[in-house]
Coordinates of C-alpha atoms in Angstrom, one line a residue:
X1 CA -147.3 157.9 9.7
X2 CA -148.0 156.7 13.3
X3 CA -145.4 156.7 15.7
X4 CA -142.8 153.9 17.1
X5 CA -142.6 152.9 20.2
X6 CA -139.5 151.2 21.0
X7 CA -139.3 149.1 24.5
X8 CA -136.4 147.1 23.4
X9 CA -133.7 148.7 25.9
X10 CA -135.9 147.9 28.8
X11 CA -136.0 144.6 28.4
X12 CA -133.3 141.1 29.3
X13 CA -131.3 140.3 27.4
X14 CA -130.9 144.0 25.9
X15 CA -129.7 145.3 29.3
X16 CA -128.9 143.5 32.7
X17 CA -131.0 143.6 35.2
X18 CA -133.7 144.8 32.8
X19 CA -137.9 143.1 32.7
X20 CA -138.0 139.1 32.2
X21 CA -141.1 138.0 30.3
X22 CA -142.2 136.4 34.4
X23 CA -142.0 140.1 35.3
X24 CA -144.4 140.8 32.6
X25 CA -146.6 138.0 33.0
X26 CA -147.0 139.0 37.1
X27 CA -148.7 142.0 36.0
X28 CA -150.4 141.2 32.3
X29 CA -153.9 140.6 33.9
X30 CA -153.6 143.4 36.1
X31 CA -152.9 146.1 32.9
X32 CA -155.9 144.3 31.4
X33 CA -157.9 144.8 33.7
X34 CA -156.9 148.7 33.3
X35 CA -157.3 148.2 29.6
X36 CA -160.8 146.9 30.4
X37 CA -161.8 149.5 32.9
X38 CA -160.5 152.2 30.4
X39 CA -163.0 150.8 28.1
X40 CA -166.2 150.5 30.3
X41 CA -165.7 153.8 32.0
X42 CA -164.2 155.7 29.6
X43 CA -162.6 159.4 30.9
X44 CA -164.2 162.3 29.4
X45 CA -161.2 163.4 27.6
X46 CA -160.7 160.6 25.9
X47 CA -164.0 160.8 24.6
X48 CA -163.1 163.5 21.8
X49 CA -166.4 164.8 21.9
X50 CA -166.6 166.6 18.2
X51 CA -168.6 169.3 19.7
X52 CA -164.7 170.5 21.5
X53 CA -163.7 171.2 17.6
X54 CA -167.2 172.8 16.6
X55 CA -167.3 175.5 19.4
X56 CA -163.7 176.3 18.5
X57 CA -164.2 176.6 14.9
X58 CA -167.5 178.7 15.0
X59 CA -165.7 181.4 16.3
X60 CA -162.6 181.0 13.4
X61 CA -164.0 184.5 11.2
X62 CA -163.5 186.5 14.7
X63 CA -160.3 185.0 15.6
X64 CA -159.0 185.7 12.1
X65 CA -159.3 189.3 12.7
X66 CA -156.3 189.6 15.3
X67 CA -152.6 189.8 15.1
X68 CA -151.9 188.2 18.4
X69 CA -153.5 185.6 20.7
X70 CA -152.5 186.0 24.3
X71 CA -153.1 183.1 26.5
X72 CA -153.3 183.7 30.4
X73 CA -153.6 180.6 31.6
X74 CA -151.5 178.5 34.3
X75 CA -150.7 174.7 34.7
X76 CA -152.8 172.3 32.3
X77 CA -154.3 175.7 31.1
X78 CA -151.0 177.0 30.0
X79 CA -148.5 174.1 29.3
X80 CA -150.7 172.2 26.3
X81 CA -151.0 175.5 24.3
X82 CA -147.0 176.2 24.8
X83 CA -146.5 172.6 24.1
X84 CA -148.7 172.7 20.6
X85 CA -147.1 176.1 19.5
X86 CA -143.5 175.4 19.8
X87 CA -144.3 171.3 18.4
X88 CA -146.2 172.6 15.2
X89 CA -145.3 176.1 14.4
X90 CA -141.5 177.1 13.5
X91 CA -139.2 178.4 16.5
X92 CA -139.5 181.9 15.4
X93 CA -143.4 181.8 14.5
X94 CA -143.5 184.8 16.7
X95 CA -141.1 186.7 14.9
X96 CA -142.3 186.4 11.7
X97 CA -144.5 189.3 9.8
X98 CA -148.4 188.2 9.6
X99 CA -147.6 188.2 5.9
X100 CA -145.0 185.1 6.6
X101 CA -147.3 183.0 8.5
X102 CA -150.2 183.6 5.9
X103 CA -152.6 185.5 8.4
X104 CA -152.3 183.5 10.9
X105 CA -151.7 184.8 14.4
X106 CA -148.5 184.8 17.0
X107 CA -149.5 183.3 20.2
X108 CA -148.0 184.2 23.5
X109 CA -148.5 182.2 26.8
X110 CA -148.6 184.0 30.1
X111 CA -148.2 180.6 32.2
X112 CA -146.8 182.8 35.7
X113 CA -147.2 185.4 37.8
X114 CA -143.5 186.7 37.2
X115 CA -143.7 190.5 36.2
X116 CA -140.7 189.8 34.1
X117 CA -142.5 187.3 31.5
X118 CA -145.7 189.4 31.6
X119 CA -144.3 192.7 31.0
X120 CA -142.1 190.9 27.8
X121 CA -145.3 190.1 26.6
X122 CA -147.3 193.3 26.8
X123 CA -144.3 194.8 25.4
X124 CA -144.4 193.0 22.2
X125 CA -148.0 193.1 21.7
X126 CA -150.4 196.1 20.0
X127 CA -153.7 195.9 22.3
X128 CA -155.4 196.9 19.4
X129 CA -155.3 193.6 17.6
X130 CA -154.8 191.4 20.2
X131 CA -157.1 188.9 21.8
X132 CA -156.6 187.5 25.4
X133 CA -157.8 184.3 25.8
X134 CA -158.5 183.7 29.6
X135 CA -158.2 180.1 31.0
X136 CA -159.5 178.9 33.8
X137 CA -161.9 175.7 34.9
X138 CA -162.9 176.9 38.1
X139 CA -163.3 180.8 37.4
X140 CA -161.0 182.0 40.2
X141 CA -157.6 180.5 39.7
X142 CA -155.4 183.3 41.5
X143 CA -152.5 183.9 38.9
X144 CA -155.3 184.1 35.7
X145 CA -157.8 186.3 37.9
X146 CA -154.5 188.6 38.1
X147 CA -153.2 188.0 34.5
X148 CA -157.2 188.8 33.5
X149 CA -157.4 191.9 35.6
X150 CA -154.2 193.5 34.2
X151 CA -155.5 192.7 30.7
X152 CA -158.3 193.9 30.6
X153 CA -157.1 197.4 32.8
X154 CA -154.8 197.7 29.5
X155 CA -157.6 196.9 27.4
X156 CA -159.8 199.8 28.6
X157 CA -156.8 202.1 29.4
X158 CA -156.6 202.0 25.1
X159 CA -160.1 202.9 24.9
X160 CA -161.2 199.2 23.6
X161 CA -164.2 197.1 24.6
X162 CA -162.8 193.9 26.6
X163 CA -165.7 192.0 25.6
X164 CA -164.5 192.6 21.4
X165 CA -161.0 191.6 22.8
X166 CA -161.3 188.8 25.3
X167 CA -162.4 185.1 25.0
X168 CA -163.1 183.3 28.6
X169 CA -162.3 179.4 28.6
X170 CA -163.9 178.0 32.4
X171 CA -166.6 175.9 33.3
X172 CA -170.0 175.7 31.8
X173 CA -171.9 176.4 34.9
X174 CA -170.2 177.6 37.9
X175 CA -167.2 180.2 38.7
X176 CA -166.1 183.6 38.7
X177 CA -165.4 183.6 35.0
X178 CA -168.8 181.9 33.8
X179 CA -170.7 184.2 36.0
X180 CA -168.7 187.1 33.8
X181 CA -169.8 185.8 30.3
X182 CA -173.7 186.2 31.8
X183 CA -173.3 189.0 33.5
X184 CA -171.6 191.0 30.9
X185 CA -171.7 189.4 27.6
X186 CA -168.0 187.8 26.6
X187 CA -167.6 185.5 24.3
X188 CA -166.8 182.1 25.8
X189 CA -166.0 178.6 25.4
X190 CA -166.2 175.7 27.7
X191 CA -164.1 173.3 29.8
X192 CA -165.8 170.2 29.9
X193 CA -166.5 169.7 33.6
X194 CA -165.3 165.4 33.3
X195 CA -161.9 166.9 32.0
X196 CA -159.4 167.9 34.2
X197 CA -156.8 170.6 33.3
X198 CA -154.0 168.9 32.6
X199 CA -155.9 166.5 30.5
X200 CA -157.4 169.3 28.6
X201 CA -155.4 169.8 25.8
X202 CA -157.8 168.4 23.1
X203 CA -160.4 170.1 24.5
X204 CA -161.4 174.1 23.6
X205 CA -158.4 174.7 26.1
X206 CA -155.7 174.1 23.4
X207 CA -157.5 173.6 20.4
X208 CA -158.4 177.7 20.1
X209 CA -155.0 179.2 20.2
X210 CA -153.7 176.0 17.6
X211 CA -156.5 177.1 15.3
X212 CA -155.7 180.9 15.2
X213 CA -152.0 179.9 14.3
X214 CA -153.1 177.9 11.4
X215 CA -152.7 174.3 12.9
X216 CA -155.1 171.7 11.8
X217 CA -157.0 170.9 14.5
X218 CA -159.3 168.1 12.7
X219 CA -156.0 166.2 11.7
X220 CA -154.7 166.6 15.9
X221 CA -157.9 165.4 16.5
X222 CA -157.7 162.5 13.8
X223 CA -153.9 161.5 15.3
X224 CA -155.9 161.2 18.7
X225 CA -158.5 159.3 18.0
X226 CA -156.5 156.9 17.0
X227 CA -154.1 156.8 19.5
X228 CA -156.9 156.3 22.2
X229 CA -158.7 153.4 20.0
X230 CA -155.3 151.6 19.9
X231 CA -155.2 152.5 23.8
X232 CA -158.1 150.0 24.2
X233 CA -156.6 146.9 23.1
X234 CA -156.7 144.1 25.2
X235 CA -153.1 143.2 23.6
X236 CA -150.4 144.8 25.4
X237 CA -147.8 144.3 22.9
X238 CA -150.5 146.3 20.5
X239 CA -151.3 149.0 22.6
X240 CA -148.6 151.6 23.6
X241 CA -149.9 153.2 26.5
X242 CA -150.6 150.0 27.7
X243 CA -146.4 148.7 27.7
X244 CA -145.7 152.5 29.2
X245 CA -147.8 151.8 32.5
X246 CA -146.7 148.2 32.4
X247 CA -143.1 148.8 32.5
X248 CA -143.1 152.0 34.5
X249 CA -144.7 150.9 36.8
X250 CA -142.4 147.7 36.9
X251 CA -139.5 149.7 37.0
X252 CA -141.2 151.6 40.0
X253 CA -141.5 148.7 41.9
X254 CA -137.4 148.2 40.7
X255 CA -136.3 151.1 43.0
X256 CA -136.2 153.3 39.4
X257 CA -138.2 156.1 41.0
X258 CA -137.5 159.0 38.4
X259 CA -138.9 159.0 34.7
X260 CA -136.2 160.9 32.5
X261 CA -137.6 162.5 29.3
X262 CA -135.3 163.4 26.8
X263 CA -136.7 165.4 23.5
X264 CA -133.7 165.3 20.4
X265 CA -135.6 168.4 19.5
X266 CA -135.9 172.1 20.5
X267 CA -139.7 172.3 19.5
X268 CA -140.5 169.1 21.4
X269 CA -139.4 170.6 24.8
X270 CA -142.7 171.7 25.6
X271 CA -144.0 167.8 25.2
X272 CA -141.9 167.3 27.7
X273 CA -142.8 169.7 29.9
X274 CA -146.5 168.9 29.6
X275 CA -146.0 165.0 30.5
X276 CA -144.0 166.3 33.6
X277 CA -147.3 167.8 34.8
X278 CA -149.5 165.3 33.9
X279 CA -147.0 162.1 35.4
X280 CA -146.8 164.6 38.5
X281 CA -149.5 165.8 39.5
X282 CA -151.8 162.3 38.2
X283 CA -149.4 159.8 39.7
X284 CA -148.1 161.7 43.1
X285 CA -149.9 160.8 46.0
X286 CA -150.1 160.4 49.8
X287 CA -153.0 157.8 49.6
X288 CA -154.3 154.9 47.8
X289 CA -157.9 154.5 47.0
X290 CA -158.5 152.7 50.2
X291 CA -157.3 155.6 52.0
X292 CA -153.9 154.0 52.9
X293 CA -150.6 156.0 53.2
X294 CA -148.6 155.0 50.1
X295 CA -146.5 157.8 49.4
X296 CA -146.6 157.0 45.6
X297 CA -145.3 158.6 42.6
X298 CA -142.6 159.2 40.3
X299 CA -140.3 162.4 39.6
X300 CA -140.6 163.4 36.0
X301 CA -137.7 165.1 35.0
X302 CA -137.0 167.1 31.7
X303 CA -133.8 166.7 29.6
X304 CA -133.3 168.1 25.6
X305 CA -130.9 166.6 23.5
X306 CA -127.9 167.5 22.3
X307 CA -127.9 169.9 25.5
X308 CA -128.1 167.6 28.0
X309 CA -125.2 165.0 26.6
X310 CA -122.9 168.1 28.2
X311 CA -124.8 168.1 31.7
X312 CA -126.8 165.2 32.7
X313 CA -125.6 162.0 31.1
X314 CA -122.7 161.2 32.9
X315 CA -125.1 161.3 36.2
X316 CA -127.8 159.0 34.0
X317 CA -125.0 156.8 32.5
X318 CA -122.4 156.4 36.2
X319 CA -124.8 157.7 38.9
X320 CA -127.7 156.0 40.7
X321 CA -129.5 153.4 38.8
X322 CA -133.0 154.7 39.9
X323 CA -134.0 156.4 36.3
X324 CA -135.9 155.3 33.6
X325 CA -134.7 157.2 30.6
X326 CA -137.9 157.9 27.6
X327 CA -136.2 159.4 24.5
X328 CA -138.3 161.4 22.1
X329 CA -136.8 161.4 18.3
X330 CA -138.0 163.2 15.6
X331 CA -136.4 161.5 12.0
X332 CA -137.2 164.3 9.2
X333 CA -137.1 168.1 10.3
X334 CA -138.8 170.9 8.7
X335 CA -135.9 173.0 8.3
X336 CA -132.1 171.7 7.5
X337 CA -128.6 172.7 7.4
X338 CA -125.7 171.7 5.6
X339 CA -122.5 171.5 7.5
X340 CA -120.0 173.0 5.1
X341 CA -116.3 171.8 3.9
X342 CA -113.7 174.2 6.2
X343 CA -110.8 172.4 4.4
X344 CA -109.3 171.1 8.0
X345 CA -108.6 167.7 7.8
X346 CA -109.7 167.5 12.0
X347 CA -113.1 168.7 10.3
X348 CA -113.9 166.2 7.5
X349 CA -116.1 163.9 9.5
X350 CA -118.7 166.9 9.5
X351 CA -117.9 168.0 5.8
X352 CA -121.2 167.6 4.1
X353 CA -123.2 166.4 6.5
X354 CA -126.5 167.5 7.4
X355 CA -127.0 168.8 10.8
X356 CA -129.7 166.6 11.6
X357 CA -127.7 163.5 11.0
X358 CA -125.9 164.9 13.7
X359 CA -128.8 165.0 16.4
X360 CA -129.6 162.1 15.5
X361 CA -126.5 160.3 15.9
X362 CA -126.3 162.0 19.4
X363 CA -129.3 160.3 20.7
X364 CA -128.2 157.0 18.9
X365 CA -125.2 157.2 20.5
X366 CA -126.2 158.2 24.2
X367 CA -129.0 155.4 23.8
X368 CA -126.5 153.0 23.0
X369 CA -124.1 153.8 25.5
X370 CA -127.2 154.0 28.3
X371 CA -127.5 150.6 26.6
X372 CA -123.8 149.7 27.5
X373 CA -124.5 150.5 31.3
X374 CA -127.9 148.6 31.4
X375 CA -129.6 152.0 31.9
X376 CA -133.1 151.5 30.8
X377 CA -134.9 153.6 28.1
X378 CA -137.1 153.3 25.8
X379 CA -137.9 155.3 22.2
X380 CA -140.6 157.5 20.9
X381 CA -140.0 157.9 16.8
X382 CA -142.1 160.8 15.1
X383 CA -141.3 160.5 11.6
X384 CA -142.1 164.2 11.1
X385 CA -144.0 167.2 13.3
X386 CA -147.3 167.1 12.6
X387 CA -150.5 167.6 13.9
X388 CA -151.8 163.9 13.7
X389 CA -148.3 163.1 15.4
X390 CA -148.7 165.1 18.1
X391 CA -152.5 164.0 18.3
X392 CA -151.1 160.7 18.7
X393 CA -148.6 161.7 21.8
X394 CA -151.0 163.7 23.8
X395 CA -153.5 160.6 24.0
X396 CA -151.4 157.9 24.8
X397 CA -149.4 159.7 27.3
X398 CA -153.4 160.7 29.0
X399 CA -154.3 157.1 28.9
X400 CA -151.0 155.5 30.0
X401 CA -151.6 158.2 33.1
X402 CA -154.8 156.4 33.8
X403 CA -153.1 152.6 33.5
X404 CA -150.8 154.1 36.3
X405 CA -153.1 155.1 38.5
X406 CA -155.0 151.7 38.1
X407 CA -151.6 149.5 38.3
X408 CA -150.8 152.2 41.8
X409 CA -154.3 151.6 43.0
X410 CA -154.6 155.7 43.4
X411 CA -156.9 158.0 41.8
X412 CA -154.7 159.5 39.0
X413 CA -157.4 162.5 38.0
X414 CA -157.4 164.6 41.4
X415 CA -154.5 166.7 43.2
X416 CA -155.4 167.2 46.7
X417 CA -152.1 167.8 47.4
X418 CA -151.9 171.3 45.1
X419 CA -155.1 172.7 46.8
X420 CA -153.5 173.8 50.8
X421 CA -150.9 176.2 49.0
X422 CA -153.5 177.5 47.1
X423 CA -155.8 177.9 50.2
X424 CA -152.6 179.8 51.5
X425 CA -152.3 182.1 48.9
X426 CA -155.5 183.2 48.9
X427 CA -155.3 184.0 52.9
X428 CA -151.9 186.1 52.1
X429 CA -153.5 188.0 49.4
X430 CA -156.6 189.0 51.7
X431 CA -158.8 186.7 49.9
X432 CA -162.9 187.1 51.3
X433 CA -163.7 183.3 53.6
X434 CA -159.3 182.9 53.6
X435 CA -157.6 182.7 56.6
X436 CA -154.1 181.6 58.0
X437 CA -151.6 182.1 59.9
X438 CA -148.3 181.7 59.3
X439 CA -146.7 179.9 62.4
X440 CA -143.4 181.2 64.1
X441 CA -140.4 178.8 63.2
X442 CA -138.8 177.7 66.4
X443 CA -135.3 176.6 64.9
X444 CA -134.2 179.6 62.2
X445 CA -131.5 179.4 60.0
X446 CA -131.0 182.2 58.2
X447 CA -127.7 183.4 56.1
X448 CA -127.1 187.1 54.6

């Protein structure tokens, strides 16, 4: 089953103050134009070139052989595998013995430089039958070329060959990393150089560690292909990603700067925490494409639901009126619990009830009562996790990322605005061609 899309509360009469079908009709032509474009010239990851799936698959009888699949990785690199593994595997995949999940491998993400996380990992982990799979497009991202160099020091501290126990994902030409895979003989895969990271998750990027933990990666790439097809309609009130530009970017231009996305799910966080990088870093920027300062962009900000009720809603329900609210909703759960009879009368209402019904009711219920205030939100329905499901979200999030950018008139597939800290970096760490200095503060405020 496909999934829903419902606009419903972002529209008059459903809420005050909400789009009128003139507000629609001012920009219709514009979003088909961005349909159209989308068409003609066609991003590279929306292509789902089938050679993606056959370089991941042709190395499925060596992957087999390990327990564990480490992922160093950071940003788009990182936050599409941790968003696949928690969507499609169960919560305590990593817990389970490799008899439980059938031979299939655990897969940690090392998505930060915090010793903390990356000494948890190595503690959990047997060297021995464990594969690092090291993410980068450009071959020298900072925090992987550290990540890499501590693996692979373990790696040969245990006596083992990197090269049997390391699989390098970066660019088919250029970088560090490529220039490693000639040089000494590592198995690799490629990034395609059109794609940019946090567009990459259909790509060998995220499709590698999903295979070694058993998910389908032909049916992912089934749910997207269709997704992207129905992304090309002319008909807005046909084509999903199409209505999620048109009315963000109508709310934008509303004053409703932040876009709230709230997951009724535990193993839909990570969704959530991918779209924040890809509505960020695609849609924040200083200049338009005619080199104008625009100052452009809005905050993605993560919520999970029932948690949230207890922190954020009263802000989103009684505080500024500058949100648009997306709710993610899953209807049928792998798993599921019976709430049993206590015999307290203050109890019955849960007697019997299946916790699920419970979730669910919560997000009814805040929906309605974001409803009640004329908060706008909208619905995503997943009848079930699945890989054609999830498929389906990952492409019509990309190409409603690309009607943004064409609606803000900015180019939504660079992030000039990332690359000076990372210039930075490099000079503090001693990096060859780096240089900066850091310049004395005239006004310091400092507390102890």
């Amino acid at each position: 089953m496909s999934l829903k899309f419902d606009f419903s509360n972002l529209f008059e009469p459903n809420i005050s103050g909400g789009l009128t079908d003139e507000d629609v009709k001012s920009v219709e032509e514009r979003v088909t134009s961005a349909v159209r474009n989308f068409v003609e010239n066609t991003p590279d990851f929306a292509k789902l070139d089938r050679s993606w799936i056959d370089s991941v698959k042709s190395l499925e009888d060596w992957i087999i052989n390990f327990d564990t699949v480490v992922v160093l990785g950071i940003g788009g690199s990182g936050l599409g595998n941790l968003a696949l593994h928690y969507s499609l595997r169960p919560l305590n995949w990593n817990e389970m013995t490799r008899e439980e999940r059938n031979g299939y491998a655990r897969v940690f993400v090392v998505d930060n430089v915090d010793p903390d996380l990356m000494s948890s990992v190595l503690d959990r982990i047997d060297p021995k039958t464990t594969l690092f799979n090291v993410i980068s497009k450009s071959g020298s991202t900072a925090e992987v070329m550290a990540t890499y160099s501590i693996a692979r020091g373990i790696l040969e501290a245990y006596g083992l060959d990197p090269r049997e126990h390391m699989l390098i994902t970066t660019d088919p030409e250029k970088g560090f990393l490529r220039k490693l895979v000639k040089e000494e003989g590592f198995r690799s895969l490629e990034v395609p150089p059109g794609v940019g990271g946090r567009f990459s998750v259909l790509t060998p990027v995220g499709l590698l560690s999903a295979m070694a933990e058993g998910i389908d990666i032909d049916e992912l790439y089934e749910g997207a292909k269709n997704a992207f097809e129905k992304s090309m309609k002319e008909n807005i009130f046909e084509n999903p990603a199409a209505m999620i530009a048109l009315t963000h970017y109508l709310y934008l231009k509303k004053g409703k700067s932040i876009s709230v996305m709230m997951a009724y799910s535990n193993r839909m966080i990570y969704l959530v925490d991918w779209y924040r990088q890809l509505w960020a870093e695609s849609l924040g920027k200083r200049y338009n494409l005619r080199g104008e300062e625009v100052f452009t962009g809005q905050t993605p900000v993560k919520a999970l639901g029932a948690t949230d009720q207890h922190s954020q809603i009263q802000l989103y329900n009684e505080g500024p009126n500058d949100k648009v609210i997306t709710f993610l909703r899953v209807e049928n759960f792998d798993r599921e619990i019976v709430i049993p009879e206590t015999g307290r009368t203050e109890l019955s209402y849960l007697a019997r009830k299946k916790l699920s019904e419970l979730l669910l009711a919560e997000q009814t219920g805040t929906e309605e009562a974001l409803r009640e205030n004329n908060r706008p939100n909208m619905r995503v329905t997943f009848d079930r996790l699945t890989p054609y499901n999830i498929g389906q979200f990952f492409a019509y999030y990309e190409a409603a990322t690309a009607f943004m950018g064409y609606l803000l008139e900015i180019n939504p597939f660079d992030q000039p605005g990332v690359e000076l800290g990372k210039k930075i970096t490099f000079a503090l760490m001693g990096r060859e061609g780096h240089t900066y200095e850091i310049k004395e503060k005239s006004k310091k405020v400092i507390i102890e």
